[in-house]
PDB file of C-alpha atoms in Angstrom:
ATOM      1  CA  MET A  19      76.203  76.345 164.797  1.00  0.00           C
ATOM      2  CA  THR A  20      75.746  74.238 161.344  1.00  0.00           C
ATOM      3  CA  PRO A  21      77.112  70.636 161.391  1.00  0.00           C
ATOM      4  CA  PRO A  22      80.400  70.225 158.884  1.00  0.00           C
ATOM      5  CA  GLN A  23      79.598  69.045 155.815  1.00  0.00           C
ATOM      6  CA  THR A  24      81.039  65.813 154.569  1.00  0.00           C
ATOM      7  CA  LYS A  25      82.948  65.433 151.222  1.00  0.00           C
ATOM      8  CA  ARG A  26      81.346  63.308 149.048  1.00  0.00           C
ATOM      9  CA  PRO A  27      83.684  61.638 146.258  1.00  0.00           C
ATOM     10  CA  ARG A  28      83.381  63.236 142.854  1.00  0.00           C
ATOM     11  CA  THR A  29      81.462  61.556 139.992  1.00  0.00           C
ATOM     12  CA  SER A  30      81.452  62.249 136.513  1.00  0.00           C
ATOM     13  CA  THR A  31      78.950  61.823 133.775  1.00  0.00           C
ATOM     14  CA  LYS A  32      81.198  61.442 131.232  1.00  0.00           C
ATOM     15  CA  PRO A  33      81.943  57.846 130.284  1.00  0.00           C
ATOM     16  CA  ALA A  34      85.210  56.614 130.749  1.00  0.00           C
ATOM     17  CA  ALA A  35      88.249  57.096 128.905  1.00  0.00           C
ATOM     18  CA  LYS A  36      89.323  54.404 126.361  1.00  0.00           C
ATOM     19  CA  PRO A  37      92.173  52.778 126.619  1.00  0.00           C
ATOM     20  CA  ALA A  38      95.030  54.160 123.830  1.00  0.00           C
ATOM     21  CA  THR A  39      95.406  51.381 121.431  1.00  0.00           C
ATOM     22  CA  LYS A  40      97.381  51.586 118.367  1.00  0.00           C
ATOM     23  CA  ARG A  41      95.649  52.265 115.251  1.00  0.00           C
ATOM     24  CA  ALA A  42      96.517  52.102 111.758  1.00  0.00           C
ATOM     25  CA  THR A  43      97.342  55.852 110.161  1.00  0.00           C
ATOM     26  CA  LYS A  44      97.143  56.220 106.600  1.00  0.00           C
ATOM     27  CA  PRO A  45      98.875  59.056 105.125  1.00  0.00           C
ATOM     28  CA  ARG A  46      97.329  62.597 105.105  1.00  0.00           C
ATOM     29  CA  ALA A  47      96.699  64.490 102.002  1.00  0.00           C
ATOM     30  CA  THR A  48      99.468  67.052 102.189  1.00  0.00           C
ATOM     31  CA  LYS A  49      99.687  70.187 100.556  1.00  0.00           C
ATOM     32  CA  PRO A  50     102.992  70.838  98.445  1.00  0.00           C
ATOM     33  CA  ARG A  51     105.562  72.688  99.982  1.00  0.00           C
ATOM     34  CA  ALA A  52     106.782  75.601  98.565  1.00  0.00           C
ATOM     35  CA  THR A  53     110.463  75.627  97.673  1.00  0.00           C
ATOM     36  CA  LYS A  54     113.208  77.848  99.255  1.00  0.00           C
ATOM     37  CA  ALA A  55     113.122  79.452  95.351  1.00  0.00           C
ATOM     38  CA  VAL A  56     109.623  79.655  95.229  1.00  0.00           C
ATOM     39  CA  ILE A  57     109.346  81.732  98.841  1.00  0.00           C
ATOM     40  CA  ALA A  58     112.305  83.839  97.838  1.00  0.00           C
ATOM     41  CA  ARG A  59     110.471  85.159  94.799  1.00  0.00           C
ATOM     42  CA  ARG A  60     107.566  85.650  96.368  1.00  0.00           C
ATOM     43  CA  ILE A  61     109.003  87.951  98.890  1.00  0.00           C
ATOM     44  CA  ARG A  62     110.911  89.905  95.997  1.00  0.00           C
ATOM     45  CA  GLU A  63     107.675  90.266  94.113  1.00  0.00           C
ATOM     46  CA  ALA A  64     106.065  91.439  97.652  1.00  0.00           C
ATOM     47  CA  GLY A  65     108.611  93.988  98.487  1.00  0.00           C
ATOM     48  CA  GLU A  66     108.705  95.354  94.573  1.00  0.00           C
ATOM     49  CA  ARG A  67     104.775  95.974  95.035  1.00  0.00           C
ATOM     50  CA  ALA A  68     105.385  97.467  98.430  1.00  0.00           C
ATOM     51  CA  LEU A  69     108.085  99.910  96.902  1.00  0.00           C
ATOM     52  CA  ALA A  70     105.873 100.808  93.954  1.00  0.00           C
ATOM     53  CA  GLU A  71     103.011 101.515  96.471  1.00  0.00           C
ATOM     54  CA  ALA A  72     105.361 103.750  98.317  1.00  0.00           C
ATOM     55  CA  GLU A  73     106.544 105.746  95.432  1.00  0.00           C
ATOM     56  CA  LYS A  74     102.809 106.257  94.231  1.00  0.00           C
ATOM     57  CA  ARG A  75     101.945 107.061  97.560  1.00  0.00           C
ATOM     58  CA  ARG A  76     105.276 109.749  97.725  1.00  0.00           C
ATOM     59  CA  ASN A  77     104.725 111.161  94.507  1.00  0.00           C
ATOM     60  CA  GLY A  78     100.965 111.916  95.134  1.00  0.00           C
ATOM     61  CA  ALA A  79     101.457 113.709  98.026  1.00  0.00           C
ATOM     62  CA  GLU A  80     101.041 117.509  98.490  1.00  0.00           C
ATOM     63  CA  PRO A  81     104.066 119.122 100.112  1.00  0.00           C
ATOM     64  CA  GLY A  82     103.042 120.223 103.615  1.00  0.00           C
ATOM     65  CA  PRO A  83     102.962 124.052 104.816  1.00  0.00           C
ATOM     66  CA  GLU A  84     106.424 125.542 105.706  1.00  0.00           C
ATOM     67  CA  PRO A  85     107.214 125.710 109.538  1.00  0.00           C
ATOM     68  CA  LEU A  86     106.191 128.716 110.843  1.00  0.00           C
ATOM     69  CA  PRO A  87     109.223 130.609 113.015  1.00  0.00           C
ATOM     70  CA  GLU A  88     109.901 130.246 116.328  1.00  0.00           C
ATOM     71  CA  LEU A  89     108.698 133.624 118.548  1.00  0.00           C
ATOM     72  CA  GLY A  90     110.663 134.505 121.287  1.00  0.00           C
ATOM     73  CA  GLY A  91     113.000 131.453 120.715  1.00  0.00           C
ATOM     74  CA  GLN A  92     116.919 131.516 121.193  1.00  0.00           C
ATOM     75  CA  LYS A  93     118.844 132.664 118.258  1.00  0.00           C
ATOM     76  CA  GLY A  94     120.998 130.381 116.376  1.00  0.00           C
ATOM     77  CA  PRO A  95     121.339 126.997 116.498  1.00  0.00           C
ATOM     78  CA  GLU A  96     118.834 124.524 118.491  1.00  0.00           C
ATOM     79  CA  PRO A  97     120.345 124.622 122.354  1.00  0.00           C
ATOM     80  CA  THR A  98     119.477 121.292 122.831  1.00  0.00           C
ATOM     81  CA  ARG A  99     121.080 119.556 119.656  1.00  0.00           C
ATOM     82  CA  TYR A 100     123.327 117.685 121.780  1.00  0.00           C
ATOM     83  CA  GLY A 101     121.192 116.283 124.204  1.00  0.00           C
ATOM     84  CA  ASP A 102     122.257 118.733 126.815  1.00  0.00           C
ATOM     85  CA  TRP A 103     121.480 122.460 127.051  1.00  0.00           C
ATOM     86  CA  GLU A 104     124.137 125.131 125.759  1.00  0.00           C
ATOM     87  CA  LYS A 105     123.815 128.513 126.487  1.00  0.00           C
ATOM     88  CA  LYS A 106     126.366 131.086 126.056  1.00  0.00           C
ATOM     89  CA  GLY A 107     129.057 128.531 125.774  1.00  0.00           C
ATOM     90  CA  ILE A 108     127.834 126.880 129.397  1.00  0.00           C
ATOM     91  CA  ILE A 109     126.704 123.530 128.855  1.00  0.00           C
ATOM     92  CA  SER A 110     124.301 121.787 131.190  1.00  0.00           C
ATOM     93  CA  ASP A 111     123.589 118.327 131.302  1.00  0.00           C
ATOM     94  CA  PHE A 112     119.658 116.863 131.697  1.00  0.00           C
TER      95      PHE A 112
END
């Protein structure tokens, strides 16, 4: 059996932390903040650009092909249109 190892105290190679001192702070140069009116205008303009882009995309889109008729399906309205199955007036919930 090997002898148990003894724990050595941890030593750090980093220099000790400096004590916290109060230092003089000078005001930082900050960017001027936008006012609520400027922000509202920017949002409105972005919305108008998005609507114009969507309208342009819709106008440029080609209509898709007509859906093919269902072969062998139910006659009449879709039986699952209300979230349950209806057949011959009998409803079964699923």
